[in-house]
Short mmCIF file of C-alpha atoms in Angstrom, two decimals:
data_model
loop_
_atom_site.label_atom_id
_atom_site.label_comp_id
_atom_site.label_asym_id
_atom_site.label_seq_id
_atom_site.Cartn_x
_atom_site.Cartn_y
_atom_site.Cartn_z
CA MET U 1 -19.43 29.69 -15.05
CA MET U 2 -19.07 25.93 -14.85
CA LYS U 3 -22.70 25.47 -15.75
CA ASN U 4 -22.31 27.69 -18.82
CA PHE U 5 -19.26 25.71 -19.95
CA TRP U 6 -21.05 22.39 -19.92
CA MET U 7 -24.52 23.26 -21.12
CA PRO U 8 -23.73 23.56 -24.86
CA VAL U 9 -22.02 20.17 -24.88
CA ILE U 10 -24.82 18.57 -22.86
CA ALA U 11 -27.27 19.83 -25.45
CA LEU U 12 -25.16 18.34 -28.19
CA VAL U 13 -25.00 14.95 -26.52
CA VAL U 14 -28.73 14.92 -25.82
CA GLY U 15 -29.19 15.70 -29.49
CA LEU U 16 -27.49 12.44 -30.37
CA THR U 17 -30.20 10.39 -28.74
CA SER U 18 -33.10 12.72 -29.46
CA PRO U 19 -32.31 14.42 -32.77
CA VAL U 20 -34.35 17.39 -33.84
CA SER U 21 -35.63 17.17 -37.40
CA GLY U 22 -33.59 19.30 -39.75
CA GLN U 23 -30.86 19.99 -37.17
CA THR U 24 -27.33 19.34 -38.42
CA PRO U 25 -25.15 17.73 -35.73
CA LEU U 26 -21.95 19.49 -34.87
CA PRO U 27 -18.72 17.61 -35.63
CA ALA U 28 -18.11 16.51 -32.03
CA ASP U 29 -21.58 15.00 -31.84
CA ALA U 30 -21.14 13.12 -35.07
CA VAL U 31 -17.73 11.81 -34.01
CA VAL U 32 -18.94 10.56 -30.63
CA ASN U 33 -22.16 9.12 -31.99
CA ASN U 34 -20.47 7.20 -34.77
CA VAL U 35 -17.66 5.85 -32.63
CA LEU U 36 -19.88 4.68 -29.78
CA ALA U 37 -22.14 2.90 -32.22
CA LEU U 38 -19.19 0.82 -33.45
CA LEU U 39 -17.70 -0.10 -30.07
CA PRO U 40 -16.41 -2.56 -29.18
CA ALA U 41 -14.44 -2.77 -32.39
CA GLU U 42 -14.21 -5.99 -34.35
CA ASP U 43 -10.41 -6.13 -34.28
CA GLY U 44 -7.28 -4.11 -33.60
CA THR U 45 -7.33 -2.42 -36.99
CA ALA U 46 -10.91 -1.24 -36.52
CA GLN U 47 -10.09 -0.09 -32.96
CA HIS U 48 -7.16 1.94 -34.22
CA ARG U 49 -9.32 3.57 -36.88
CA LEU U 50 -12.02 4.50 -34.36
CA MET U 51 -9.51 6.00 -31.94
CA ALA U 52 -7.96 8.00 -34.77
CA THR U 53 -11.42 9.37 -35.50
CA LEU U 54 -11.87 10.37 -31.87
CA ALA U 55 -8.47 12.00 -31.83
CA GLU U 56 -9.44 14.08 -34.84
CA GLY U 57 -12.50 15.20 -32.90
CA GLY U 58 -10.15 16.84 -30.40
CA ARG U 59 -11.21 18.45 -27.16
CA PRO U 60 -14.93 18.71 -28.01
CA ALA U 61 -15.14 14.96 -28.61
CA VAL U 62 -13.29 14.15 -25.38
CA THR U 63 -15.50 16.56 -23.45
CA ALA U 64 -18.66 15.01 -24.87
CA LEU U 65 -17.45 11.52 -23.95
CA ALA U 66 -16.58 12.69 -20.43
CA ILE U 67 -20.14 13.92 -19.94
CA LEU U 68 -21.46 10.51 -20.94
CA LEU U 69 -19.56 8.97 -18.01
CA ALA U 70 -22.52 10.21 -15.95
CA ALA U 71 -25.20 9.04 -18.39
CA PRO U 72 -28.28 7.49 -16.76
CA ASP U 73 -27.94 4.15 -18.57
CA SER U 74 -25.03 1.87 -17.80
CA ALA U 75 -24.49 0.82 -21.43
CA THR U 76 -23.67 4.39 -22.45
CA ARG U 77 -21.37 4.84 -19.45
CA VAL U 78 -19.50 1.66 -20.28
CA ARG U 79 -19.05 2.60 -23.93
CA ALA U 80 -17.90 6.10 -23.03
CA SER U 81 -15.33 4.78 -20.56
CA TYR U 82 -14.21 2.18 -23.10
CA ALA U 83 -13.75 4.88 -25.72
CA LEU U 84 -11.82 7.18 -23.40
CA SER U 85 -9.57 4.36 -22.20
CA GLY U 86 -8.95 3.32 -25.77
CA LEU U 87 -8.11 6.85 -26.82
CA ALA U 88 -5.64 7.19 -23.94
CA ALA U 89 -3.93 3.98 -25.03
CA TYR U 90 -3.91 5.21 -28.62
CA ALA U 91 -2.26 8.47 -27.51
CA THR U 92 0.77 6.62 -26.19
CA THR U 93 1.44 5.21 -29.66
CA ARG U 94 1.38 8.55 -31.45
CA THR U 95 3.90 11.36 -31.90
CA GLU U 96 4.73 13.50 -28.90
CA ALA U 97 2.69 16.37 -30.31
CA ASP U 98 -0.36 14.18 -30.86
CA ARG U 99 -0.04 12.60 -27.41
CA ALA U 100 0.20 16.01 -25.77
CA LYS U 101 -2.86 17.26 -27.67
CA ILE U 102 -4.96 14.31 -26.50
CA ALA U 103 -3.68 14.56 -22.92
CA SER U 104 -4.50 18.28 -22.88
CA ALA U 105 -8.06 17.46 -23.84
CA TYR U 106 -8.33 15.05 -20.91
CA ALA U 107 -6.79 17.60 -18.55
CA HIS U 108 -9.28 20.20 -19.74
CA VAL U 109 -12.12 18.02 -18.45
CA LEU U 110 -10.70 18.32 -14.91
CA THR U 111 -11.28 22.06 -14.98
CA GLY U 112 -14.75 21.90 -16.46
CA THR U 113 -16.78 19.50 -14.35
CA ASP U 114 -17.61 19.01 -10.69
CA GLN U 115 -18.37 15.31 -11.21
CA VAL U 116 -15.88 13.52 -8.94
CA ALA U 117 -16.31 10.17 -10.70
CA ALA U 118 -15.55 11.70 -14.09
CA LYS U 119 -12.52 13.49 -12.71
CA LEU U 120 -11.17 10.32 -11.12
CA PHE U 121 -11.60 8.44 -14.38
CA MET U 122 -9.77 11.10 -16.36
CA ILE U 123 -6.97 11.28 -13.79
CA ARG U 124 -6.44 7.54 -14.10
CA GLN U 125 -6.04 7.91 -17.85
CA LEU U 126 -3.69 10.85 -17.45
CA GLN U 127 -1.55 8.91 -15.01
CA TRP U 128 -0.03 6.79 -17.72
CA MET U 129 -0.22 8.95 -20.84
CA ALA U 130 0.25 12.57 -19.73
CA GLY U 131 3.24 14.88 -19.62
CA ASP U 132 3.72 18.38 -18.31
CA GLU U 133 0.77 19.61 -20.35
CA ALA U 134 -1.48 18.09 -17.66
CA THR U 135 0.51 19.24 -14.62
CA ALA U 136 -1.44 22.41 -13.89
CA ALA U 137 -4.82 20.66 -14.05
CA LEU U 138 -3.60 17.84 -11.81
CA VAL U 139 -2.07 20.25 -9.31
CA ALA U 140 -5.46 21.92 -8.95
CA CYS U 141 -6.85 18.54 -7.85
CA LEU U 142 -4.41 18.23 -4.96
CA ASN U 143 -6.57 20.47 -2.80
CA ASP U 144 -9.51 18.04 -2.99
CA PRO U 145 -9.06 15.08 -0.60
CA ALA U 146 -11.15 12.89 -2.91
CA LEU U 147 -8.82 13.58 -5.84
CA ALA U 148 -5.49 14.31 -4.16
CA GLY U 149 -4.22 10.72 -4.04
CA PRO U 150 -4.83 9.78 -7.69
CA ALA U 151 -3.69 13.22 -8.87
CA ALA U 152 -0.50 12.94 -6.81
CA HIS U 153 0.37 9.56 -8.29
CA ALA U 154 -0.34 10.88 -11.78
CA LEU U 155 2.08 13.74 -11.13
CA ALA U 156 4.64 11.26 -9.83
CA ASN U 157 4.28 9.28 -13.05
CA ILE U 158 4.80 12.42 -15.10
CA GLY U 159 7.93 12.93 -13.01
CA THR U 160 9.09 16.24 -14.46
CA ALA U 161 10.71 18.91 -12.30
CA ASP U 162 7.53 21.01 -12.33
CA ALA U 163 5.35 18.04 -11.37
CA LEU U 164 7.59 17.04 -8.47
CA ARG U 165 7.95 20.61 -7.22
CA ALA U 166 4.17 20.88 -7.15
CA LEU U 167 3.91 17.67 -5.14
CA MET U 168 6.47 18.89 -2.62
CA ALA U 169 4.72 22.23 -2.26
CA ALA U 170 1.38 20.51 -1.63
CA VAL U 171 2.56 18.34 1.29
CA PRO U 172 2.81 21.05 4.01
CA ASN U 173 -0.51 22.58 2.98
CA GLN U 174 -2.52 19.35 2.98
CA SER U 175 -4.64 19.03 6.13
CA ASP U 176 -6.42 15.78 5.25
CA PRO U 177 -4.39 12.89 6.75
CA GLY U 178 -5.25 10.39 4.04
CA ALA U 179 -4.48 12.81 1.23
CA LYS U 180 -1.21 13.83 2.86
CA GLU U 181 -0.20 10.18 3.13
CA GLN U 182 -0.81 9.75 -0.59
CA LEU U 183 1.25 12.83 -1.43
CA ILE U 184 4.16 11.38 0.53
CA LEU U 185 3.78 8.00 -1.17
CA ALA U 186 3.68 9.71 -4.57
CA LEU U 187 7.03 11.37 -3.83
CA ALA U 188 8.35 7.95 -2.86
CA GLN U 189 7.01 6.50 -6.12
CA ALA U 190 8.91 9.17 -8.05
CA LYS U 191 12.03 8.65 -5.91
CA ALA U 192 12.14 12.41 -5.60
CA SER U 193 15.42 12.85 -3.74
CA ASP U 194 14.88 16.61 -3.58
CA ALA U 195 12.04 15.88 -1.16
CA GLU U 196 14.32 14.19 1.40
CA THR U 197 14.59 17.20 3.74
CA LEU U 198 10.84 17.74 3.57
CA ILE U 199 10.10 14.10 4.42
CA LEU U 200 12.72 13.98 7.19
CA GLY U 201 10.90 16.89 8.81
CA LEU U 202 7.78 14.72 9.07
CA VAL U 203 9.44 11.97 11.13
CA GLY U 204 7.58 11.71 14.42
CA THR U 205 4.57 13.71 13.23
CA GLY U 206 1.08 12.71 12.16
CA GLU U 207 -0.84 9.52 12.70
CA GLU U 208 0.39 5.97 12.20
CA ASN U 209 -0.42 5.77 8.50
CA GLN U 210 1.49 8.95 7.81
CA GLN U 211 4.52 7.69 9.75
CA ARG U 212 4.48 4.47 7.76
CA ALA U 213 4.43 6.52 4.57
CA VAL U 214 7.27 8.73 5.83
CA PHE U 215 9.53 5.78 6.64
CA TYR U 216 8.70 4.10 3.34
CA ALA U 217 9.44 7.31 1.43
CA LEU U 218 12.80 7.78 3.11
CA GLY U 219 13.74 4.26 2.12
CA GLU U 220 12.76 4.91 -1.49
CA LEU U 221 14.05 8.44 -2.06
CA GLY U 222 16.55 9.03 0.74
CA THR U 223 20.31 9.25 0.80
CA ALA U 224 22.89 8.59 3.52
CA VAL U 225 21.51 11.69 5.24
CA SER U 226 18.41 9.72 6.24
CA LEU U 227 20.28 6.72 7.66
CA PRO U 228 20.40 8.02 11.28
CA ALA U 229 16.66 8.70 11.33
CA LEU U 230 15.74 5.26 10.03
CA ALA U 231 18.36 3.58 12.24
CA ALA U 232 16.72 5.18 15.28
CA ALA U 233 13.27 4.17 14.11
CA ALA U 234 14.39 0.58 13.50
CA LYS U 235 15.96 0.48 16.97
CA ALA U 236 12.70 1.70 18.49
CA ALA U 237 10.98 -1.20 16.72
CA GLY U 238 13.46 -3.68 18.17
CA TYR U 239 14.72 -4.32 14.61
CA THR U 240 11.56 -6.30 13.89
CA TYR U 241 9.15 -5.80 11.01
CA ASP U 242 6.60 -3.66 12.81
CA ARG U 243 3.45 -1.91 11.58
CA LEU U 244 5.31 1.30 10.80
CA GLY U 245 7.77 -0.48 8.54
CA ALA U 246 10.80 1.32 9.97
CA THR U 247 13.13 -1.69 9.83
CA ALA U 248 12.11 -2.58 6.28
CA ALA U 249 12.66 1.04 5.23
CA TYR U 250 16.08 1.06 6.91
CA LEU U 251 17.13 -2.03 4.97
CA THR U 252 15.82 -0.52 1.74
CA LEU U 253 17.74 2.68 2.34
CA ILE U 254 21.00 0.84 3.07
CA ASN U 255 20.65 -0.90 -0.27
CA ARG U 256 19.78 2.39 -1.97
CA VAL U 257 22.82 4.11 -0.48
CA ALA U 258 24.96 1.35 -1.99
CA THR U 259 23.34 1.79 -5.42
CA LEU U 260 23.98 5.54 -5.19
CA GLY U 261 27.69 4.75 -5.01
CA HIS U 262 28.34 4.90 -1.27
CA VAL U 263 29.10 1.20 -1.00
CA GLU U 264 31.47 1.41 1.95
CA ARG U 265 29.02 3.44 4.02
CA ALA U 266 26.23 1.03 3.17
CA GLY U 267 28.37 -1.96 4.13
CA LYS U 268 29.23 -0.47 7.51
CA GLU U 269 25.57 0.28 8.15
CA ALA U 270 24.59 -3.28 7.17
CA ARG U 271 27.21 -4.80 9.51
CA LYS U 272 26.02 -2.61 12.35
CA LEU U 273 22.42 -3.64 11.75
CA MET U 274 23.35 -7.33 11.50
CA ASN U 275 25.10 -7.24 14.89
CA ARG U 276 22.34 -5.28 16.61
CA ALA U 277 19.65 -7.53 15.20
CA ARG U 278 21.54 -10.55 16.59
CA LYS U 279 21.48 -9.05 20.08
CA LYS U 280 17.75 -8.41 19.78
CA GLN U 281 17.17 -11.89 18.31
CA ALA U 282 15.54 -10.28 15.28
CA HIS U 283 16.36 -13.22 13.02
CA GLN U 284 14.73 -12.06 9.80
CA THR U 285 16.36 -8.65 9.99
CA ARG U 286 19.73 -10.19 10.78
CA ILE U 287 19.51 -12.40 7.69
CA ALA U 288 18.47 -9.46 5.50
CA ALA U 289 21.40 -7.45 6.81
CA LEU U 290 23.74 -10.38 6.12
CA GLN U 291 22.65 -10.33 2.50
CA LEU U 292 23.45 -6.62 2.27
CA VAL U 293 26.86 -7.19 3.88
CA MET U 294 27.72 -9.79 1.26
CA VAL U 295 26.38 -7.69 -1.62
CA THR U 296 28.20 -4.51 -0.62
CA ASP U 297 31.55 -6.26 -0.03
CA PRO U 298 31.77 -9.08 -2.59
CA SER U 299 35.53 -9.53 -2.10
CA HIS U 300 34.89 -10.68 1.46
CA ALA U 301 31.50 -12.33 0.88
CA ALA U 302 32.87 -15.88 1.06
CA ALA U 303 34.72 -15.09 4.28
CA VAL U 304 31.55 -13.62 5.79
CA ALA U 305 29.57 -16.70 4.77
CA ALA U 306 32.30 -19.00 6.17
CA LYS U 307 32.21 -17.21 9.50
CA ALA U 308 28.42 -17.47 9.50
CA GLN U 309 28.76 -21.28 9.43
CA GLN U 310 29.96 -21.08 13.04
CA ASP U 311 26.73 -19.43 14.15
CA ALA U 312 24.34 -21.25 16.46
CA ASP U 313 21.32 -20.25 14.33
CA ALA U 314 20.74 -22.84 11.61
CA ARG U 315 18.63 -20.34 9.65
CA PHE U 316 21.51 -17.88 9.58
CA ARG U 317 23.96 -20.56 8.44
CA ALA U 318 21.63 -21.73 5.67
CA ALA U 319 21.02 -18.17 4.51
CA ALA U 320 24.76 -17.53 4.27
CA TRP U 321 25.18 -20.62 2.07
CA ARG U 322 22.25 -19.57 -0.10
CA PHE U 323 23.58 -16.04 -0.59
CA ALA U 324 27.07 -17.32 -1.34
CA GLU U 325 25.75 -19.54 -4.09
CA GLN U 326 23.36 -16.87 -5.36
CA TYR U 327 26.15 -14.33 -5.80
CA GLY U 328 28.72 -16.75 -7.22
CA HIS U 329 30.80 -17.38 -4.11
CA GLY U 330 29.76 -20.97 -3.48
CA VAL U 331 32.99 -22.60 -4.65
CA GLU U 332 35.12 -20.12 -2.72
CA LEU U 333 33.05 -20.73 0.41
CA ALA U 334 33.44 -24.49 0.09
CA THR U 335 37.19 -24.07 -0.36
CA GLN U 336 37.51 -21.90 2.74
CA LEU U 337 35.51 -24.33 4.81
CA ASN U 338 37.64 -27.27 3.67
CA LYS U 339 40.77 -25.43 4.80
CA THR U 340 39.40 -25.02 8.32
CA ARG U 341 38.60 -28.71 8.74
#
């Protein structure tokens, strides 16, 4: 079936380079042939005009260009990729209906070829210009380890409820470790908070790369529910910045919890981390936690910075001064210190 789908278009494209006398080219052939002959365009106006011509050619023109991505000569491949990239950029400047029509044409290519390189190229274009019209075609790519990562990030960029539900559904069924890691990272990219329970269930499973992705995702999409899991992981790492990134993710989540409106909870978590990092002599983590303490409780930030000036660690003292000045508490800090002298 796939062979039958492509053969008519292949014949058309071959006809562009080896025309048969008396044969009238079909519209898609004429569009592609004329546009490629004029690329690269002389200026922005000419580029816009050529992309408008391609857009008028619709799905047949996009399909013909996609086939040329596997042309034997590099010049044709380069021009085809240039045309397709240009058309994708053009789509983002058009009406929603026009953009969706162009994106649908690109998505259609994913279902009609087994050329991995062509699929990857089209997915990259869809990543930044597609909407839900491309979701089904991208979801179908999640089962292929070679395509799953790019397709997952394209779905994350689309970011609709359907796209994110499809990503979540694909995670448990993905057996390839690398592809599964990319699915998790795509959910993190989309900050898909609905995936929190799913990602929490992956803590302690899989290989190192997957665990790193899990911790990172919880930091990016989690809520206060994930704080205990990341606190435990950071403790296991000695509150240092280890390969799994647990401590960094814990800090990110504390900040996220504050931005979600749970400022008091975030402040308490930051204070707890700051004290535990001091005991473990995890200096960088302690300083990062100090910053969060001052950000989450600005009314006491100067007092926290003043107390920090009594610390034996010069780096900690300097960081407190820097944060106080950064967040507008420098004068208040100086005043409090003068009173204690």
